[in-house]
Short mmCIF file of C-alpha atoms and ligand atoms in Angstrom, two decimals:
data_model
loop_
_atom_site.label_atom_id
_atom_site.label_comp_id
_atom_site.label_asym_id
_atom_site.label_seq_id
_atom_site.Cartn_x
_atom_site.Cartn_y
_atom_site.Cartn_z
CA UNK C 1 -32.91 57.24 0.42
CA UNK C 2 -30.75 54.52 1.40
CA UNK C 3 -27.78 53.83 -0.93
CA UNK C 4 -26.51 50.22 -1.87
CA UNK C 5 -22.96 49.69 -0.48
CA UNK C 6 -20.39 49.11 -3.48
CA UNK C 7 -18.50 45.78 -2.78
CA UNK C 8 -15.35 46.60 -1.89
CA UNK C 9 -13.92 44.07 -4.82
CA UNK C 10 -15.35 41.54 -6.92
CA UNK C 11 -13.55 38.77 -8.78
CA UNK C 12 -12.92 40.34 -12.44
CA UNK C 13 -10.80 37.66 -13.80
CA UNK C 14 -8.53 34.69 -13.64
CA UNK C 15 -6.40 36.09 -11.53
CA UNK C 16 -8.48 37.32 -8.63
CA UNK C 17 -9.65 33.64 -7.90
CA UNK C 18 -6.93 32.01 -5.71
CA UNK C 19 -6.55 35.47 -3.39
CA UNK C 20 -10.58 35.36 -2.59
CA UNK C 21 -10.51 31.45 -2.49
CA UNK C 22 -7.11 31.70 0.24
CA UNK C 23 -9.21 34.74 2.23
CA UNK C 24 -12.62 32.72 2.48
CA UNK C 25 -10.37 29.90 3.92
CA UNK C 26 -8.48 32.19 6.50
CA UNK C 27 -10.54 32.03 9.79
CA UNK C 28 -9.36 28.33 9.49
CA UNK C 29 -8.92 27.06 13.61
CA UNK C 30 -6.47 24.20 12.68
CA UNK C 31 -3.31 25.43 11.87
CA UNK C 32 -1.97 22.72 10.21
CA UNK C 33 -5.71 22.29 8.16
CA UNK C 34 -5.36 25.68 7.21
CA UNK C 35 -1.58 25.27 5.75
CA UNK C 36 -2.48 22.35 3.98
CA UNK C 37 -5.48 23.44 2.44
CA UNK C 38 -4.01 26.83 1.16
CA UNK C 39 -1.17 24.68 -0.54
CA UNK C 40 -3.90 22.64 -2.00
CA UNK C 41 -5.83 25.45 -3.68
CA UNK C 42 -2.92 27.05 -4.57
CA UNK C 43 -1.53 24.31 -6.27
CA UNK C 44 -4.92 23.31 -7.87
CA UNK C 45 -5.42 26.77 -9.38
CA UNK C 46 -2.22 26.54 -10.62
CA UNK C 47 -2.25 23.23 -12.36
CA UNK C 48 -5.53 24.54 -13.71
CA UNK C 49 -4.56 27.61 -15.29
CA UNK C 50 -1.32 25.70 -16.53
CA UNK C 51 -2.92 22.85 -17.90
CA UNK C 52 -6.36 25.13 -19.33
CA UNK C 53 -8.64 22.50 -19.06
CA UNK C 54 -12.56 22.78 -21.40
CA UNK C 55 -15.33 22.26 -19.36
CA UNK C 56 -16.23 18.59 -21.04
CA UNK C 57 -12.48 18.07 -19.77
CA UNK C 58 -13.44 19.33 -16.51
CA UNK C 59 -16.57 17.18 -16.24
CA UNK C 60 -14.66 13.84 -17.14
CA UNK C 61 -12.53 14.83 -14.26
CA UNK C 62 -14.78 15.11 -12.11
CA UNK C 63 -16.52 11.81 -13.02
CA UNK C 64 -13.61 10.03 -12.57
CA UNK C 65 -12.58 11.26 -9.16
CA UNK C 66 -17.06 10.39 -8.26
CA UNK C 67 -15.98 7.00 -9.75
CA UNK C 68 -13.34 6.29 -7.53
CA UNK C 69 -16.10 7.01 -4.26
CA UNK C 70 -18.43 4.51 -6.37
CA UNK C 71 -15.85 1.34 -6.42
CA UNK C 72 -15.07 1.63 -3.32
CA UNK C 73 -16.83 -0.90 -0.84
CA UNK C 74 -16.00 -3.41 1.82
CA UNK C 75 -13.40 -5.62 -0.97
CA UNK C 76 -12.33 -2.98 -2.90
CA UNK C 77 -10.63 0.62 -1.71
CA UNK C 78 -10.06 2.90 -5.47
CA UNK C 79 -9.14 5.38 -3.67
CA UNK C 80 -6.13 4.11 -2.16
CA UNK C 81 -5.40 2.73 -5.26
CA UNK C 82 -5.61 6.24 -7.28
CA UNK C 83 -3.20 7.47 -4.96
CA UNK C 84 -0.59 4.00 -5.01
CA UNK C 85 -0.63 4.09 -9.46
CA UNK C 86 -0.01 8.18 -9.19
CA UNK C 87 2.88 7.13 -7.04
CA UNK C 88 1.66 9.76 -4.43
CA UNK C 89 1.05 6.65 -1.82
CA UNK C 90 5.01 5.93 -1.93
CA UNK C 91 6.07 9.53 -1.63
CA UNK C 92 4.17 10.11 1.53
CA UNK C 93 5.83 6.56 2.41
CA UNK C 94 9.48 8.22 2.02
CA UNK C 95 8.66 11.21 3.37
CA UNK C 96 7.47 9.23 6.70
CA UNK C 97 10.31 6.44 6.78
CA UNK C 98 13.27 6.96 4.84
CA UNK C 99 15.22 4.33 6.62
CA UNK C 100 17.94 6.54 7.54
CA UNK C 101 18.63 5.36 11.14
CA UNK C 102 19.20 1.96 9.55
CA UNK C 103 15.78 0.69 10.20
CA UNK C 104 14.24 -1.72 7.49
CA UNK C 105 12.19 0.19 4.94
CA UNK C 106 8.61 0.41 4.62
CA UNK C 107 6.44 -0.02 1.97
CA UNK C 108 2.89 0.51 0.40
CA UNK C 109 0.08 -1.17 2.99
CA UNK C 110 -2.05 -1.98 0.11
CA UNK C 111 -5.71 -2.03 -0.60
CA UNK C 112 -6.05 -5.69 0.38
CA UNK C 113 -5.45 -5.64 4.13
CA UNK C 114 -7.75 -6.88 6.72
CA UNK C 115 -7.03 -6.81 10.41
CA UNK C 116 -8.61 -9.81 11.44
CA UNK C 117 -5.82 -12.17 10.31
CA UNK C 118 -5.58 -15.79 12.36
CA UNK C 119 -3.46 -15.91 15.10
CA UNK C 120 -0.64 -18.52 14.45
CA UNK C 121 1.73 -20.44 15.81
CA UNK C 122 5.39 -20.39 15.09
CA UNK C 123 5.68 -22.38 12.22
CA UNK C 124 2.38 -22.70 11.05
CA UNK C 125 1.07 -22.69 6.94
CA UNK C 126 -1.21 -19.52 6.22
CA UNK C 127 -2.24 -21.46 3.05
CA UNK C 128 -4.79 -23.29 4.07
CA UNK C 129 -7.63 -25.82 2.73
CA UNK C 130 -4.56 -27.14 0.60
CA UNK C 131 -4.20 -24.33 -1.40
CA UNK C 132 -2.21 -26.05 -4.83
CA UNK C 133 1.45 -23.86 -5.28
CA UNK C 134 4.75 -24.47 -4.44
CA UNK C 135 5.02 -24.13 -0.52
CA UNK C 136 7.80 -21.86 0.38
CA UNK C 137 9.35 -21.52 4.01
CA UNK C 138 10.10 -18.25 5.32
CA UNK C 139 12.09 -17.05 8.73
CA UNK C 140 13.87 -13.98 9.91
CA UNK C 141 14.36 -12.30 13.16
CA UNK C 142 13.15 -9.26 14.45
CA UNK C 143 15.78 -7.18 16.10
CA UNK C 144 16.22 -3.57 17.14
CA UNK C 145 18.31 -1.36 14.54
CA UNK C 146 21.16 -2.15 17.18
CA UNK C 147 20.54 -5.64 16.14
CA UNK C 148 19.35 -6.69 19.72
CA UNK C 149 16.49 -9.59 19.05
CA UNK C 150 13.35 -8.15 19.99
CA UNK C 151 11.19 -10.95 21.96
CA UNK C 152 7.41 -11.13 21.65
CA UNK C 153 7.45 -8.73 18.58
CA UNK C 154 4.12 -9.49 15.82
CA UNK C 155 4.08 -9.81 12.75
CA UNK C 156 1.08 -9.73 10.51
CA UNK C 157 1.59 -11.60 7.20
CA UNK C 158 -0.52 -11.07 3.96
CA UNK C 159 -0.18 -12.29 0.62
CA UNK C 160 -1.65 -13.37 -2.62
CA UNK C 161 -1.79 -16.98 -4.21
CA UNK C 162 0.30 -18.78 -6.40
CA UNK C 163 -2.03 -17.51 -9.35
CA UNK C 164 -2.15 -13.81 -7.90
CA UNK C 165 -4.86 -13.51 -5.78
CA UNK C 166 -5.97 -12.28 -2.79
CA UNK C 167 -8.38 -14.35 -1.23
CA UNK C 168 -11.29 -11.69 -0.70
CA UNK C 169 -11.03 -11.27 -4.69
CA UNK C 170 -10.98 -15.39 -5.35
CA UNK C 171 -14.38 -17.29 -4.67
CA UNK C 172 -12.21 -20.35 -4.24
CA UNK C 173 -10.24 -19.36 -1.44
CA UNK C 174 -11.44 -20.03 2.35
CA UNK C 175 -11.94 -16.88 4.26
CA UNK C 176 -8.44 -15.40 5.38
CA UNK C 177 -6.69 -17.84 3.13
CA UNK C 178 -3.11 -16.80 3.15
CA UNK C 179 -3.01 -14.47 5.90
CA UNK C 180 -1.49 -14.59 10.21
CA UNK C 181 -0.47 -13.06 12.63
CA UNK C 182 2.84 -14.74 14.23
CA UNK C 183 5.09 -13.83 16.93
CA UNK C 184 8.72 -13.50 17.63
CA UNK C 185 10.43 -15.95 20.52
CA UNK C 186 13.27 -14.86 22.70
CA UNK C 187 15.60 -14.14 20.02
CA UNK C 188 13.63 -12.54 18.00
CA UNK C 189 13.07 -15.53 15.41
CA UNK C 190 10.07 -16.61 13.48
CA UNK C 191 8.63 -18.58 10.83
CA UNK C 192 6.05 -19.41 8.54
CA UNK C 193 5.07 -21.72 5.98
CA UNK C 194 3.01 -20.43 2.82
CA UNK C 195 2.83 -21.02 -1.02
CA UNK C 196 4.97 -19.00 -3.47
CA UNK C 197 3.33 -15.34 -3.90
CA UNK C 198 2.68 -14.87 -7.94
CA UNK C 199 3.05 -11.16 -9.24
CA UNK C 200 -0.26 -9.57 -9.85
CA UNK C 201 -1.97 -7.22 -11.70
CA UNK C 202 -3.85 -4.72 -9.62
CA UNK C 203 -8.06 -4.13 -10.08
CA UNK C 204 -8.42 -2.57 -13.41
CA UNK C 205 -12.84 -3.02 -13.71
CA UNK C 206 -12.50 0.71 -12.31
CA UNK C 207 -11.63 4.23 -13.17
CA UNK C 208 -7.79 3.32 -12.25
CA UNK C 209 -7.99 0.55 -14.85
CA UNK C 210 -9.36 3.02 -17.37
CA UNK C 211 -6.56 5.44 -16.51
CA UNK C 212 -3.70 2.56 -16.70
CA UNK C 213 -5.15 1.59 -20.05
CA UNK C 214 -5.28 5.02 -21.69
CA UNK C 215 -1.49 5.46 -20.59
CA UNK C 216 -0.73 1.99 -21.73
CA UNK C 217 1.08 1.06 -18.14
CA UNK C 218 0.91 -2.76 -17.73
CA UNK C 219 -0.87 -2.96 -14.66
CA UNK C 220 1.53 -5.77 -12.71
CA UNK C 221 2.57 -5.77 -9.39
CA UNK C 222 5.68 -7.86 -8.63
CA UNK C 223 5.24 -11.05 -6.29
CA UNK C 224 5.72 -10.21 -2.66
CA UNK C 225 4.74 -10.89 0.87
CA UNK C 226 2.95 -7.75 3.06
CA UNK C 227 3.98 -7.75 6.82
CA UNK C 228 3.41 -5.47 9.40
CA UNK C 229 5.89 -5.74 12.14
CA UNK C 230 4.89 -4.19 15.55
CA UNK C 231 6.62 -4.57 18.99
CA UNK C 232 6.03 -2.24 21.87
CA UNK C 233 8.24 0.46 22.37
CA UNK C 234 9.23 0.49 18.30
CA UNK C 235 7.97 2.44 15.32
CA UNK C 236 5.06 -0.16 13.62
CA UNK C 237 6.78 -1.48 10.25
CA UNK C 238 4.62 -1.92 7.11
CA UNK C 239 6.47 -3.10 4.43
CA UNK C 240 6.49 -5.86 1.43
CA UNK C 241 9.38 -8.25 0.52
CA UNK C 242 10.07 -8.92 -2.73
CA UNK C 243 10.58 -11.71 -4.92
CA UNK C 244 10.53 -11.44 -8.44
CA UNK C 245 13.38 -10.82 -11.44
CA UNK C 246 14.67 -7.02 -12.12
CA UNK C 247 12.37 -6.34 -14.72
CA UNK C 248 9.09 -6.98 -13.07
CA UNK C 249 10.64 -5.01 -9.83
CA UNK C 250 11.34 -1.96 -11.85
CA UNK C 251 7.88 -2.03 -13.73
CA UNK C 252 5.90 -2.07 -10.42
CA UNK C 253 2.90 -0.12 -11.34
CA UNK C 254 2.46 1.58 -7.60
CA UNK C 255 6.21 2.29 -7.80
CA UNK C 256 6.49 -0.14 -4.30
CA UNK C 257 9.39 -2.11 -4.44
CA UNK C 258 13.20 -1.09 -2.77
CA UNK C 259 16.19 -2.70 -3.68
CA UNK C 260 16.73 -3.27 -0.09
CA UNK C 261 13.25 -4.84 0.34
CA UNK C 262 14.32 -8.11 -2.11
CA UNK C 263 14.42 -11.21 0.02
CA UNK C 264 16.62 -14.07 -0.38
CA UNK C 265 15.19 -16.85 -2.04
CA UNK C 266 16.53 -20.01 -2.45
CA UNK C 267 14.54 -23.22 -4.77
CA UNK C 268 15.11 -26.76 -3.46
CA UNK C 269 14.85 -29.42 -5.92
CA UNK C 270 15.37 -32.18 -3.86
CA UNK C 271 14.86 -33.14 -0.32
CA UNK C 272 17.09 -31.23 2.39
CA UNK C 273 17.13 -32.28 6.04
CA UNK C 274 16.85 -28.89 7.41
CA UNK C 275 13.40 -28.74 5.90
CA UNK C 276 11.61 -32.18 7.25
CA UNK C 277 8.96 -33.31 5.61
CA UNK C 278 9.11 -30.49 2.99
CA UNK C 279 8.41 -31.80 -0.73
CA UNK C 280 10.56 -31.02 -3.73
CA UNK C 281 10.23 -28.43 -5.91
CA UNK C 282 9.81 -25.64 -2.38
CA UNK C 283 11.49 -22.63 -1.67
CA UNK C 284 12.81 -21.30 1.46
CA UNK C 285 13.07 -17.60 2.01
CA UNK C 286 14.98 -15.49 4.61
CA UNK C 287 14.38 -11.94 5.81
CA UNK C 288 15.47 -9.80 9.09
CA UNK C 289 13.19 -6.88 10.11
CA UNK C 290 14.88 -3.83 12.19
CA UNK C 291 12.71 -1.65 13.70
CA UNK C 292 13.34 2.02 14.73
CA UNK C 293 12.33 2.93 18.81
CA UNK C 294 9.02 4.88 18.77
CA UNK C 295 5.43 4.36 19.39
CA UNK C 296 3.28 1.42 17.55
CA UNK C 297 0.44 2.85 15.41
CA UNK C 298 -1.50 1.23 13.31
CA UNK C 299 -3.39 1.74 9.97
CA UNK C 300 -7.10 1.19 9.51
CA UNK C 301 -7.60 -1.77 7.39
CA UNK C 302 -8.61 -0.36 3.74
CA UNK C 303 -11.38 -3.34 3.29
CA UNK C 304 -13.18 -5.31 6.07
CA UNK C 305 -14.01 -8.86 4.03
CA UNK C 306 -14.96 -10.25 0.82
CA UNK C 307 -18.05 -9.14 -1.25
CA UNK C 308 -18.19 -11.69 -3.88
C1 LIG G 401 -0.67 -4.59 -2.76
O1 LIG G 401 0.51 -4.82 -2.67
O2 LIG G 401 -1.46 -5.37 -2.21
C2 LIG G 401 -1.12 -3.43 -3.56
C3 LIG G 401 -0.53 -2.21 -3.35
C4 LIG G 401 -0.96 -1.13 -4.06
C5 LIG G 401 -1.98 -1.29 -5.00
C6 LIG G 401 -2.56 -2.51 -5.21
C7 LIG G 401 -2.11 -3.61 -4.49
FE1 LIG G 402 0.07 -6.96 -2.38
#
């Protein structure tokens, strides 16, 4: 007569679940896979027996992260932007550059970058077609963090419009309206012409809109420029500079902008002879990038093109 074997233990309550969840998980090969799923569970578990959710609260949870998967396509990435409005984008950010060797800080890369930007010449207007705005004119150097100019060093510049759009959300932009790649000359300088960046408010047709609007969190990002600043030999830099007043800084809904990260930003009313040709009202616009020795990496553009 052959006898059923008695499980050694079966789960008999809350408590048992996280133990046999962390031993299914334990013949894990990666290392570092295994100690950051383990963290994962156990903080899971433990938000969920804190927080005692029902299971229609469980299922709206579960729809919403599904949603996120469902707007995301070529022109739109909700799951980067889940993680930049739950500010967990800019805490990775810190924890990976905290500007401590007196390098120039980084910032959020966005959902709106595309690696296929024009290549440009030193000098050259990203807005193109005529976009209307104020044109602003932008330089800085590039120089190592012992403020030796770094030659030949790229910058990739991205921005939105004077109305706050990014031309693969704006039908009546041209293709890569408003984004180049530049790069540095012997010491370290270069320079751009553009329109003036407006502030923005992020896409809120998606579950991230629906989450902003039941917190009531104004949805704004403040006006700035995206650049990613490579050279070889140094860390890649992706950061943002700012330009917008205090109060729009310090209500940035992905929690992006650094004091240190404000560029100077001067308005012209009238003609000035160190900007030929340039028509009143413009703005001109200063900002020096360090960058930290390492090795270049860079990300994996979030969106590809424009679906519109
Ligand atoms: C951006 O600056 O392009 C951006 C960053 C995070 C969320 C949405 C937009
Ligand atoms: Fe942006």
């Amino acid at each position: 007569m052959s006898q059923i074997k008695k499980p050694h233990q079966l789960i008999s309550g809350e408590k048992d679940v996280t133990s046999f969840v962390l031993r299914a998980m334990a013949n894990t090969d990666d290392p570092r896979l295994q100690a950051i799923v383990t963290s994962l569970v156990t903080h899971l578990h433990q938000f969920v027996m804190e927080t005692r959710p029902t299971e229609q609260e469980f299922e709206f949870g579960l729809r919403w992260l599904a949603a996120l998967g469902q707007h995301t396509n070529e022109s739109n990435n909700e799951v980067v932007l889940a993680a930049d409005v739950l500010g967990i984008s800019t805490l990775v950010d810190l924890i990976n550059n905290d500007g401590l060797q007196g390098e120039t800080m980084s910032a959020l890369l966005g959902p709106f970058y595309r690696g296929d930007a024009p290549i440009c010449a030193a000098g050259d207007c990203i807005a193109r077609a005529g976009t209307p705005g104020p044109r602003i004119y932008f330089s800085g150097r590039v120089t190592g963090v012992d403020g030796a100019p770094i030659a030949q060093a790229s910058l990739d510049v991205w921005q939105a419009s004077p109305v706050g759009l990014y031309e693969n959300q704006d039908a009546s932009q041209p293709d890569l309206n408003l984004r180049g790649k530049f790069t540095t000359d012997r010491e370290g300088r270069f320079a751009f012409t553009s329109v003036r960046p407006a502030g923005y408010p992020v896409p809120t047709n998606g579950p991230v809109g629906d989450l902003l609007r039941a917190q009531n969190r104004a949805p704004m990002r403040p006006a700035h420029i995206h650049f990613i600043v490579s050279a070889p030999g140094h860390k890649t830099l992706i950061t943002q500079v700012f330009f917008d007043h205090a109060e729009a800084l310090e209500q940035d809904v992905v929690f992006g902008a650094k004091q240190p990260l404000v560029g100077g930003f001067v308005e012209h009313r009238s003609a000035d002879p160190a900007y030929p040709g340039a028509e009143p009202p413009f703005f001109s616009a200063t900002y020096d990038f360090k960058l930290v020795p390492g090795t270049p990496c860079f990300p994996v553009p979030p969106i590809t093109g424009k679906t519109r």
